[in-house]
Amino acid sequence: MTPPRVSVWIPGDQLLLEHPALQAAAALTDRDHTRVVLVESAQRLTRLPYQRKKLVLLLSAMRHYVEELRAVGYTVEYRQAASVGAGLRAHVAAWQPQHLFTMATAEYSGRSFQQRLTHLLSTPVTVLPNTQFLTGRYDPFPQPRKKVVLENFYRAQRRRWGLLLDAQGEPLGGAWNFDQQNRKPLPRTGLAIPPPLAFAPDALTQQVMAEVAALPTGVGRVDGFDLAVTRQEAEAAFDDFLRHRLANFGPYEDAMSQRSAVLFHALLSPYMNIGLLDPLAMARRAEAAYHAGLAPLASVEGFIRQIVGWREYIYWQYWRQMPGLLTANSWRHTRPLPGFFWTGATPMHCLHRVVNRVIDLGYSHHIERLMVICNFCMLAGIDPAAVNAWFLTFYVDAYEWVVTPNVIGMGLNADGGQTATKPYIASANYIHKMSDYCADCPFNPKARTGDDACPFNVLYWNFLLEHEATLRANPRFGPAVLGLKHLTPAERTTIRRQAAAFLATLSAE
Ligand SMILES: Cc1cc2nc3c(=O)[nH]c(=O)nc-3n(C[C@H](O)[C@H](O)[C@H](O)COP(=O)(O)OP(=O)(O)OC[C@H]3O[C@@H](n4cnc5c(N)ncnc54)[C@H](O)[C@@H]3O)c2cc1C
């Protein structure tokens, strides 16, 4: 009997070598009767005016992946089409498969599309469970009866995967969490910051850079692109992090500096999110680095918490709250995003530096995303959907499953407190303490009101005044609201007046 003709469709953010759809095809037929198809969709690439460095990363990694698959004996079609549907229809018309396998995408709209595929292609389609996350990898999403907070979710992951546990199954070092040791600002001098590994673009990447530069829309520039585009390069970037930055990852996790965008962070999310690095394998290697004496427990625990705790929790929240999460707006914020988010042109030095960094690199680390960008947007009452779209547009590691719960849930607390139990808001004091930005800023981080008062202060106190009743009802926010009792009626009036005047200067142009 002739083996059946089978197709495997691999979306561009699933560049796994051990892809479940390849494995399913292998169980049904031989390599000669298997065609792997990847589609580069013009519609998808221009849905938003994306960060050009992200498009280079994605397209170059897809094309290198095609080479990787061909090298191990697959016949691969790389189709450039108006849309994914058009590319798949053309493939099916040419190859006439009896069956098509694919793996569930991480994103809601992608899964809806996959559910319609059998009909669209008039071909039997099997959508296999997604293996890029630990949550839902082997069983359905857990549906707890009680409200889940990150800490419980994280501990369950540690137990489930046996990470950093002693022989009795208890956490190494006697604690699940070393966050108290992990909140240091960067010392002014005396600490070298090893830059992340940079990769010179090869001929294929250079070709992609030229194509992306010619696209009609986009933000940032292709010049200076130096990210990894193959599995080997991504592994090398991870190795470099383990050797040179992991030891200081913990203590300086929350620090911000003009000296470096990455500091001691991993800069690995761009690779994890497209399947070049596996989260569980990474957590195990980080644990091995601890046992090999490469890094202290507080740093290794901090890193593993990000990978198997936060990342998975965010993915879980996304699926729990979609599709309503996209339009959630529990604080009813409607102000348009100010124009300086596209140019960096603002006198507020921290925002100026971080926005420019994001335009240039498509990257800023977590605390800058949360405590500079989102903090500002929250205090200024910016429309959450506009902030979400900005993050999706500008970052190299941006995909809806990770952006939307982080922005609308964690950063803007617009999901009714489902992702985070309190809004992450802070006055200038936090930025001043954790960064060196304020030193070169025309505004005074210590002044609450007055001409030179940092707008973060004016907006922060104004926010507390505006939402006093709601915040008072939140047990995690009580102490901050208590500070309001020290304000005189005259100070309250001044804060409100100055905040209104500042907000009136924000233009969407
Ligand atoms: C408003 C906002 C927007 C964000 N947008 C994105 C995004 O578009 N893409 C993205 O991958 N992450 C996003 N994050 C999460 C986090 O900021 C980035 O994963 C991290 O900064 C990536 O840089 P890194 O690899 O150097 O991370 P590190 O700080 O070195 O952390 C290691 C890894 O932990 C994971 N991680 C840590 N925190 C989170 C989190 N909250 N959600 C998901 N993964 C996490 C990432 O995979 C990251 O690579 C966002 C966070 C916030 C608050």
PDB file of N, CA and C and ligand atoms in Angstrom, residues 54 133 241 245 249 253 261-262 264-273 279 282 302-315 362-371 373-374 387 391-392 395-408 410-412 424, ligand 1:
ATOM      1  N   LYS A  54      12.407  42.999  14.953  1.00  0.00           N
ATOM      2  CA  LYS A  54      11.626  41.792  15.242  1.00  0.00           C
ATOM      3  C   LYS A  54      11.320  41.038  13.941  1.00  0.00           C
ATOM      4  N   PHE A 133       5.149  25.392  26.191  1.00  0.00           N
ATOM      5  CA  PHE A 133       4.969  25.842  27.576  1.00  0.00           C
ATOM      6  C   PHE A 133       4.843  24.619  28.466  1.00  0.00           C
ATOM      7  N   PHE A 241      24.922  33.827  28.935  1.00  0.00           N
ATOM      8  CA  PHE A 241      24.192  34.370  30.094  1.00  0.00           C
ATOM      9  C   PHE A 241      24.540  33.568  31.352  1.00  0.00           C
ATOM     10  N   ARG A 245      26.358  36.420  33.302  1.00  0.00           N
ATOM     11  CA  ARG A 245      25.401  37.371  33.888  1.00  0.00           C
ATOM     12  C   ARG A 245      24.506  36.767  34.959  1.00  0.00           C
ATOM     13  N   PHE A 249      22.317  38.288  38.187  1.00  0.00           N
ATOM     14  CA  PHE A 249      20.921  38.486  37.749  1.00  0.00           C
ATOM     15  C   PHE A 249      20.031  38.839  38.944  1.00  0.00           C
ATOM     16  N   GLU A 253      18.248  42.556  39.456  1.00  0.00           N
ATOM     17  CA  GLU A 253      17.083  42.283  38.603  1.00  0.00           C
ATOM     18  C   GLU A 253      16.197  43.522  38.411  1.00  0.00           C
ATOM     19  N   ALA A 261      21.180  48.514  28.520  1.00  0.00           N
ATOM     20  CA  ALA A 261      19.755  48.144  28.441  1.00  0.00           C
ATOM     21  C   ALA A 261      19.521  46.799  29.110  1.00  0.00           C
ATOM     22  N   VAL A 262      20.473  45.902  28.934  1.00  0.00           N
ATOM     23  CA  VAL A 262      20.254  44.513  29.351  1.00  0.00           C
ATOM     24  C   VAL A 262      20.721  44.272  30.785  1.00  0.00           C
ATOM     25  N   PHE A 264      22.119  42.667  33.769  1.00  0.00           N
ATOM     26  CA  PHE A 264      22.412  41.241  33.996  1.00  0.00           C
ATOM     27  C   PHE A 264      21.228  40.358  33.600  1.00  0.00           C
ATOM     28  N   HIS A 265      20.336  40.910  32.777  1.00  0.00           N
ATOM     29  CA  HIS A 265      19.186  40.114  32.313  1.00  0.00           C
ATOM     30  C   HIS A 265      19.647  39.143  31.223  1.00  0.00           C
ATOM     31  N   ALA A 266      18.703  38.259  30.844  1.00  0.00           N
ATOM     32  CA  ALA A 266      19.089  37.162  29.957  1.00  0.00           C
ATOM     33  C   ALA A 266      19.052  37.550  28.473  1.00  0.00           C
ATOM     34  N   LEU A 267      18.131  38.431  28.107  1.00  0.00           N
ATOM     35  CA  LEU A 267      17.851  38.714  26.692  1.00  0.00           C
ATOM     36  C   LEU A 267      17.609  37.398  25.934  1.00  0.00           C
ATOM     37  N   LEU A 268      16.748  36.578  26.472  1.00  0.00           N
ATOM     38  CA  LEU A 268      16.461  35.285  25.840  1.00  0.00           C
ATOM     39  C   LEU A 268      14.999  35.134  25.420  1.00  0.00           C
ATOM     40  N   SER A 269      14.125  36.054  25.871  1.00  0.00           N
ATOM     41  CA  SER A 269      12.707  35.925  25.498  1.00  0.00           C
ATOM     42  C   SER A 269      12.488  35.894  23.980  1.00  0.00           C
ATOM     43  N   PRO A 270      13.258  36.651  23.179  1.00  0.00           N
ATOM     44  CA  PRO A 270      13.005  36.591  21.737  1.00  0.00           C
ATOM     45  C   PRO A 270      13.168  35.164  21.193  1.00  0.00           C
ATOM     46  N   TYR A 271      14.069  34.412  21.794  1.00  0.00           N
ATOM     47  CA  TYR A 271      14.340  33.054  21.281  1.00  0.00           C
ATOM     48  C   TYR A 271      13.368  32.030  21.860  1.00  0.00           C
ATOM     49  N   MET A 272      13.059  32.200  23.149  1.00  0.00           N
ATOM     50  CA  MET A 272      12.093  31.276  23.761  1.00  0.00           C
ATOM     51  C   MET A 272      10.746  31.385  23.066  1.00  0.00           C
ATOM     52  N   ASN A 273      10.368  32.611  22.722  1.00  0.00           N
ATOM     53  CA  ASN A 273       9.022  32.830  22.187  1.00  0.00           C
ATOM     54  C   ASN A 273       8.842  32.322  20.773  1.00  0.00           C
ATOM     55  N   PRO A 279      11.800  26.167  27.662  1.00  0.00           N
ATOM     56  CA  PRO A 279      11.831  26.693  29.034  1.00  0.00           C
ATOM     57  C   PRO A 279      12.251  25.662  30.087  1.00  0.00           C
ATOM     58  N   MET A 282      15.914  25.023  29.918  1.00  0.00           N
ATOM     59  CA  MET A 282      16.641  26.196  30.438  1.00  0.00           C
ATOM     60  C   MET A 282      16.642  26.194  31.967  1.00  0.00           C
ATOM     61  N   GLY A 302      15.811  33.213  41.339  1.00  0.00           N
ATOM     62  CA  GLY A 302      15.156  34.367  40.700  1.00  0.00           C
ATOM     63  C   GLY A 302      14.922  34.117  39.220  1.00  0.00           C
ATOM     64  N   PHE A 303      15.912  33.532  38.564  1.00  0.00           N
ATOM     65  CA  PHE A 303      15.791  33.281  37.121  1.00  0.00           C
ATOM     66  C   PHE A 303      14.756  32.180  36.846  1.00  0.00           C
ATOM     67  N   ILE A 304      14.830  31.104  37.624  1.00  0.00           N
ATOM     68  CA  ILE A 304      13.878  29.992  37.429  1.00  0.00           C
ATOM     69  C   ILE A 304      12.444  30.471  37.700  1.00  0.00           C
ATOM     70  N   ARG A 305      12.300  31.359  38.677  1.00  0.00           N
ATOM     71  CA  ARG A 305      10.979  31.945  38.968  1.00  0.00           C
ATOM     72  C   ARG A 305      10.422  32.674  37.729  1.00  0.00           C
ATOM     73  N   GLN A 306      11.307  33.371  37.000  1.00  0.00           N
ATOM     74  CA  GLN A 306      10.841  34.087  35.801  1.00  0.00           C
ATOM     75  C   GLN A 306      10.356  33.100  34.737  1.00  0.00           C
ATOM     76  N   ILE A 307      11.145  32.018  34.578  1.00  0.00           N
ATOM     77  CA  ILE A 307      10.874  31.092  33.469  1.00  0.00           C
ATOM     78  C   ILE A 307       9.678  30.183  33.756  1.00  0.00           C
ATOM     79  N   VAL A 308       9.705  29.491  34.912  1.00  0.00           N
ATOM     80  CA  VAL A 308       8.625  28.518  35.154  1.00  0.00           C
ATOM     81  C   VAL A 308       7.499  29.133  35.981  1.00  0.00           C
ATOM     82  N   GLY A 309       7.772  30.287  36.581  1.00  0.00           N
ATOM     83  CA  GLY A 309       6.741  30.985  37.339  1.00  0.00           C
ATOM     84  C   GLY A 309       6.042  32.013  36.465  1.00  0.00           C
ATOM     85  N   TRP A 310       6.672  33.174  36.347  1.00  0.00           N
ATOM     86  CA  TRP A 310       6.006  34.290  35.663  1.00  0.00           C
ATOM     87  C   TRP A 310       5.577  33.991  34.228  1.00  0.00           C
ATOM     88  N   ARG A 311       6.492  33.426  33.451  1.00  0.00           N
ATOM     89  CA  ARG A 311       6.174  33.215  32.022  1.00  0.00           C
ATOM     90  C   ARG A 311       4.962  32.296  31.859  1.00  0.00           C
ATOM     91  N   GLU A 312       4.961  31.228  32.632  1.00  0.00           N
ATOM     92  CA  GLU A 312       3.865  30.266  32.531  1.00  0.00           C
ATOM     93  C   GLU A 312       2.569  30.848  33.100  1.00  0.00           C
ATOM     94  N   TYR A 313       2.698  31.591  34.175  1.00  0.00           N
ATOM     95  CA  TYR A 313       1.526  32.202  34.818  1.00  0.00           C
ATOM     96  C   TYR A 313       0.850  33.180  33.846  1.00  0.00           C
ATOM     97  N   ILE A 314       1.682  33.923  33.155  1.00  0.00           N
ATOM     98  CA  ILE A 314       1.174  34.901  32.187  1.00  0.00           C
ATOM     99  C   ILE A 314       0.425  34.193  31.056  1.00  0.00           C
ATOM    100  N   TYR A 315       1.013  33.102  30.563  1.00  0.00           N
ATOM    101  CA  TYR A 315       0.382  32.323  29.487  1.00  0.00           C
ATOM    102  C   TYR A 315      -0.952  31.749  29.978  1.00  0.00           C
ATOM    103  N   GLY A 362      14.264  47.432  20.344  1.00  0.00           N
ATOM    104  CA  GLY A 362      13.079  46.583  20.525  1.00  0.00           C
ATOM    105  C   GLY A 362      13.125  45.891  21.872  1.00  0.00           C
ATOM    106  N   TYR A 363      13.929  46.418  22.783  1.00  0.00           N
ATOM    107  CA  TYR A 363      14.095  45.767  24.085  1.00  0.00           C
ATOM    108  C   TYR A 363      14.239  46.803  25.184  1.00  0.00           C
ATOM    109  N   SER A 364      13.617  46.520  26.313  1.00  0.00           N
ATOM    110  CA  SER A 364      14.001  47.133  27.584  1.00  0.00           C
ATOM    111  C   SER A 364      13.678  46.054  28.593  1.00  0.00           C
ATOM    112  N   HIS A 365      14.331  46.078  29.732  1.00  0.00           N
ATOM    113  CA  HIS A 365      14.088  44.937  30.617  1.00  0.00           C
ATOM    114  C   HIS A 365      12.794  45.121  31.408  1.00  0.00           C
ATOM    115  N   HIS A 366      12.467  44.115  32.185  1.00  0.00           N
ATOM    116  CA  HIS A 366      11.147  44.014  32.800  1.00  0.00           C
ATOM    117  C   HIS A 366      10.744  45.241  33.622  1.00  0.00           C
ATOM    118  N   ILE A 367      11.650  45.713  34.467  1.00  0.00           N
ATOM    119  CA  ILE A 367      11.274  46.806  35.371  1.00  0.00           C
ATOM    120  C   ILE A 367      11.044  48.093  34.590  1.00  0.00           C
ATOM    121  N   GLU A 368      11.792  48.284  33.515  1.00  0.00           N
ATOM    122  CA  GLU A 368      11.535  49.472  32.691  1.00  0.00           C
ATOM    123  C   GLU A 368      10.171  49.362  32.001  1.00  0.00           C
ATOM    124  N   ARG A 369       9.805  48.145  31.593  1.00  0.00           N
ATOM    125  CA  ARG A 369       8.475  47.964  30.973  1.00  0.00           C
ATOM    126  C   ARG A 369       7.379  48.258  32.004  1.00  0.00           C
ATOM    127  N   LEU A 370       7.616  47.762  33.222  1.00  0.00           N
ATOM    128  CA  LEU A 370       6.570  47.831  34.247  1.00  0.00           C
ATOM    129  C   LEU A 370       6.547  49.181  34.970  1.00  0.00           C
ATOM    130  N   MET A 371       7.715  49.595  35.469  1.00  0.00           N
ATOM    131  CA  MET A 371       7.740  50.718  36.407  1.00  0.00           C
ATOM    132  C   MET A 371       8.054  52.066  35.750  1.00  0.00           C
ATOM    133  N   ILE A 373       7.358  52.546  31.805  1.00  0.00           N
ATOM    134  CA  ILE A 373       6.344  52.727  30.754  1.00  0.00           C
ATOM    135  C   ILE A 373       4.924  52.528  31.314  1.00  0.00           C
ATOM    136  N   CYS A 374       4.665  51.356  31.877  1.00  0.00           N
ATOM    137  CA  CYS A 374       3.284  51.096  32.331  1.00  0.00           C
ATOM    138  C   CYS A 374       2.907  51.976  33.519  1.00  0.00           C
ATOM    139  N   VAL A 387      -1.975  51.095  24.787  1.00  0.00           N
ATOM    140  CA  VAL A 387      -0.670  50.704  25.355  1.00  0.00           C
ATOM    141  C   VAL A 387      -0.324  49.291  24.879  1.00  0.00           C
ATOM    142  N   PHE A 391       3.101  48.137  22.778  1.00  0.00           N
ATOM    143  CA  PHE A 391       4.037  47.058  23.145  1.00  0.00           C
ATOM    144  C   PHE A 391       4.131  46.022  22.025  1.00  0.00           C
ATOM    145  N   LEU A 392       2.971  45.666  21.452  1.00  0.00           N
ATOM    146  CA  LEU A 392       2.976  44.663  20.375  1.00  0.00           C
ATOM    147  C   LEU A 392       3.777  45.152  19.177  1.00  0.00           C
ATOM    148  N   TYR A 395       8.309  45.876  20.475  1.00  0.00           N
ATOM    149  CA  TYR A 395       9.279  44.971  21.105  1.00  0.00           C
ATOM    150  C   TYR A 395       9.643  43.777  20.211  1.00  0.00           C
ATOM    151  N   VAL A 396      10.888  43.336  20.314  1.00  0.00           N
ATOM    152  CA  VAL A 396      11.320  42.175  19.506  1.00  0.00           C
ATOM    153  C   VAL A 396      10.730  40.870  20.015  1.00  0.00           C
ATOM    154  N   ASP A 397      10.316  40.827  21.283  1.00  0.00           N
ATOM    155  CA  ASP A 397       9.813  39.563  21.838  1.00  0.00           C
ATOM    156  C   ASP A 397       8.295  39.571  21.988  1.00  0.00           C
ATOM    157  N   ALA A 398       7.616  40.500  21.273  1.00  0.00           N
ATOM    158  CA  ALA A 398       6.188  40.719  21.514  1.00  0.00           C
ATOM    159  C   ALA A 398       5.282  39.763  20.746  1.00  0.00           C
ATOM    160  N   TYR A 399       4.426  39.070  21.475  1.00  0.00           N
ATOM    161  CA  TYR A 399       3.366  38.237  20.904  1.00  0.00           C
ATOM    162  C   TYR A 399       2.158  38.437  21.810  1.00  0.00           C
ATOM    163  N   GLU A 400       0.975  38.315  21.245  1.00  0.00           N
ATOM    164  CA  GLU A 400      -0.203  38.678  22.033  1.00  0.00           C
ATOM    165  C   GLU A 400      -0.328  37.892  23.339  1.00  0.00           C
ATOM    166  N   TRP A 401       0.026  36.589  23.334  1.00  0.00           N
ATOM    167  CA  TRP A 401      -0.157  35.780  24.550  1.00  0.00           C
ATOM    168  C   TRP A 401       0.669  36.324  25.718  1.00  0.00           C
ATOM    169  N   VAL A 402       1.759  37.023  25.412  1.00  0.00           N
ATOM    170  CA  VAL A 402       2.622  37.509  26.494  1.00  0.00           C
ATOM    171  C   VAL A 402       2.443  39.005  26.730  1.00  0.00           C
ATOM    172  N   VAL A 403       2.187  39.756  25.664  1.00  0.00           N
ATOM    173  CA  VAL A 403       2.033  41.206  25.828  1.00  0.00           C
ATOM    174  C   VAL A 403       0.745  41.531  26.585  1.00  0.00           C
ATOM    175  N   THR A 404      -0.360  40.957  26.136  1.00  0.00           N
ATOM    176  CA  THR A 404      -1.662  41.402  26.643  1.00  0.00           C
ATOM    177  C   THR A 404      -1.840  41.149  28.141  1.00  0.00           C
ATOM    178  N   PRO A 405      -1.547  39.955  28.668  1.00  0.00           N
ATOM    179  CA  PRO A 405      -1.672  39.816  30.128  1.00  0.00           C
ATOM    180  C   PRO A 405      -0.650  40.644  30.895  1.00  0.00           C
ATOM    181  N   ASN A 406       0.546  40.851  30.323  1.00  0.00           N
ATOM    182  CA  ASN A 406       1.542  41.672  31.008  1.00  0.00           C
ATOM    183  C   ASN A 406       1.133  43.143  31.022  1.00  0.00           C
ATOM    184  N   VAL A 407       0.604  43.618  29.913  1.00  0.00           N
ATOM    185  CA  VAL A 407       0.270  45.043  29.816  1.00  0.00           C
ATOM    186  C   VAL A 407      -1.084  45.311  30.469  1.00  0.00           C
ATOM    187  N   ILE A 408      -2.113  44.629  29.964  1.00  0.00           N
ATOM    188  CA  ILE A 408      -3.464  44.941  30.439  1.00  0.00           C
ATOM    189  C   ILE A 408      -3.680  44.380  31.838  1.00  0.00           C
ATOM    190  N   MET A 410      -0.958  42.876  34.240  1.00  0.00           N
ATOM    191  CA  MET A 410       0.016  43.267  35.263  1.00  0.00           C
ATOM    192  C   MET A 410       0.301  44.772  35.258  1.00  0.00           C
ATOM    193  N   GLY A 411       0.633  45.318  34.097  1.00  0.00           N
ATOM    194  CA  GLY A 411       1.108  46.703  34.052  1.00  0.00           C
ATOM    195  C   GLY A 411       0.019  47.732  34.317  1.00  0.00           C
ATOM    196  N   LEU A 412      -1.190  47.477  33.806  1.00  0.00           N
ATOM    197  CA  LEU A 412      -2.234  48.498  33.911  1.00  0.00           C
ATOM    198  C   LEU A 412      -3.376  48.068  34.822  1.00  0.00           C
ATOM    199  N   TYR A 424       0.651  48.210  39.946  1.00  0.00           N
ATOM    200  CA  TYR A 424       2.074  48.531  40.114  1.00  0.00           C
ATOM    201  C   TYR A 424       2.258  50.011  39.819  1.00  0.00           C
TER     202      TYR A 424
HETATM  203  C1  LIG B   1       4.334  45.635  30.355  1.00  0.00           C
HETATM  204  C2  LIG B   1       5.145  44.404  30.068  1.00  0.00           C
HETATM  205  C3  LIG B   1       5.260  43.966  28.759  1.00  0.00           C
HETATM  206  C4  LIG B   1       5.963  42.779  28.506  1.00  0.00           C
HETATM  207  N1  LIG B   1       6.067  42.343  27.211  1.00  0.00           N
HETATM  208  C5  LIG B   1       6.695  41.165  26.945  1.00  0.00           C
HETATM  209  C6  LIG B   1       6.801  40.679  25.614  1.00  0.00           C
HETATM  210  O1  LIG B   1       6.351  41.302  24.652  1.00  0.00           O
HETATM  211  N2  LIG B   1       7.427  39.488  25.429  1.00  0.00           N
HETATM  212  C7  LIG B   1       7.959  38.782  26.452  1.00  0.00           C
HETATM  213  O2  LIG B   1       8.505  37.699  26.232  1.00  0.00           O
HETATM  214  N3  LIG B   1       7.889  39.229  27.712  1.00  0.00           N
HETATM  215  C8  LIG B   1       7.283  40.407  27.999  1.00  0.00           C
HETATM  216  N4  LIG B   1       7.240  40.868  29.275  1.00  0.00           N
HETATM  217  C9  LIG B   1       7.847  40.075  30.355  1.00  0.00           C
HETATM  218  C10 LIG B   1       9.332  40.436  30.624  1.00  0.00           C
HETATM  219  O3  LIG B   1       9.451  41.816  30.817  1.00  0.00           O
HETATM  220  C11 LIG B   1      10.207  39.977  29.472  1.00  0.00           C
HETATM  221  O4  LIG B   1      10.009  38.604  29.244  1.00  0.00           O
HETATM  222  C12 LIG B   1      11.679  40.185  29.775  1.00  0.00           C
HETATM  223  O5  LIG B   1      11.935  41.533  30.067  1.00  0.00           O
HETATM  224  C13 LIG B   1      12.498  39.713  28.597  1.00  0.00           C
HETATM  225  O6  LIG B   1      13.839  40.038  28.750  1.00  0.00           O
HETATM  226  P1  LIG B   1      14.922  38.993  29.269  1.00  0.00           P
HETATM  227  O7  LIG B   1      14.916  37.784  28.376  1.00  0.00           O
HETATM  228  O8  LIG B   1      16.179  39.735  29.394  1.00  0.00           O
HETATM  229  O9  LIG B   1      14.280  38.587  30.652  1.00  0.00           O
HETATM  230  P2  LIG B   1      14.877  38.245  32.092  1.00  0.00           P
HETATM  231  O10 LIG B   1      14.564  39.351  33.008  1.00  0.00           O
HETATM  232  O11 LIG B   1      16.274  37.823  32.006  1.00  0.00           O
HETATM  233  O12 LIG B   1      13.938  37.010  32.524  1.00  0.00           O
HETATM  234  C14 LIG B   1      14.152  35.698  32.026  1.00  0.00           C
HETATM  235  C15 LIG B   1      12.952  35.198  31.294  1.00  0.00           C
HETATM  236  O13 LIG B   1      11.830  35.098  32.139  1.00  0.00           O
HETATM  237  C16 LIG B   1      10.642  35.196  31.370  1.00  0.00           C
HETATM  238  N5  LIG B   1       9.766  36.199  32.001  1.00  0.00           N
HETATM  239  C17 LIG B   1      10.032  36.948  33.075  1.00  0.00           C
HETATM  240  N6  LIG B   1       8.969  37.676  33.420  1.00  0.00           N
HETATM  241  C18 LIG B   1       8.006  37.385  32.543  1.00  0.00           C
HETATM  242  C19 LIG B   1       6.680  37.825  32.376  1.00  0.00           C
HETATM  243  N7  LIG B   1       6.113  38.722  33.194  1.00  0.00           N
HETATM  244  N8  LIG B   1       5.989  37.340  31.335  1.00  0.00           N
HETATM  245  C20 LIG B   1       6.526  36.447  30.504  1.00  0.00           C
HETATM  246  N9  LIG B   1       7.772  35.989  30.622  1.00  0.00           N
HETATM  247  C21 LIG B   1       8.499  36.447  31.635  1.00  0.00           C
HETATM  248  C22 LIG B   1      11.053  35.599  29.972  1.00  0.00           C
HETATM  249  O14 LIG B   1      10.985  34.474  29.145  1.00  0.00           O
HETATM  250  C23 LIG B   1      12.486  36.052  30.144  1.00  0.00           C
HETATM  251  O15 LIG B   1      13.247  35.808  28.997  1.00  0.00           O
HETATM  252  C24 LIG B   1       6.550  42.057  29.563  1.00  0.00           C
HETATM  253  C25 LIG B   1       6.430  42.531  30.861  1.00  0.00           C
HETATM  254  C26 LIG B   1       5.734  43.692  31.125  1.00  0.00           C
HETATM  255  C27 LIG B   1       5.589  44.175  32.521  1.00  0.00           C
END
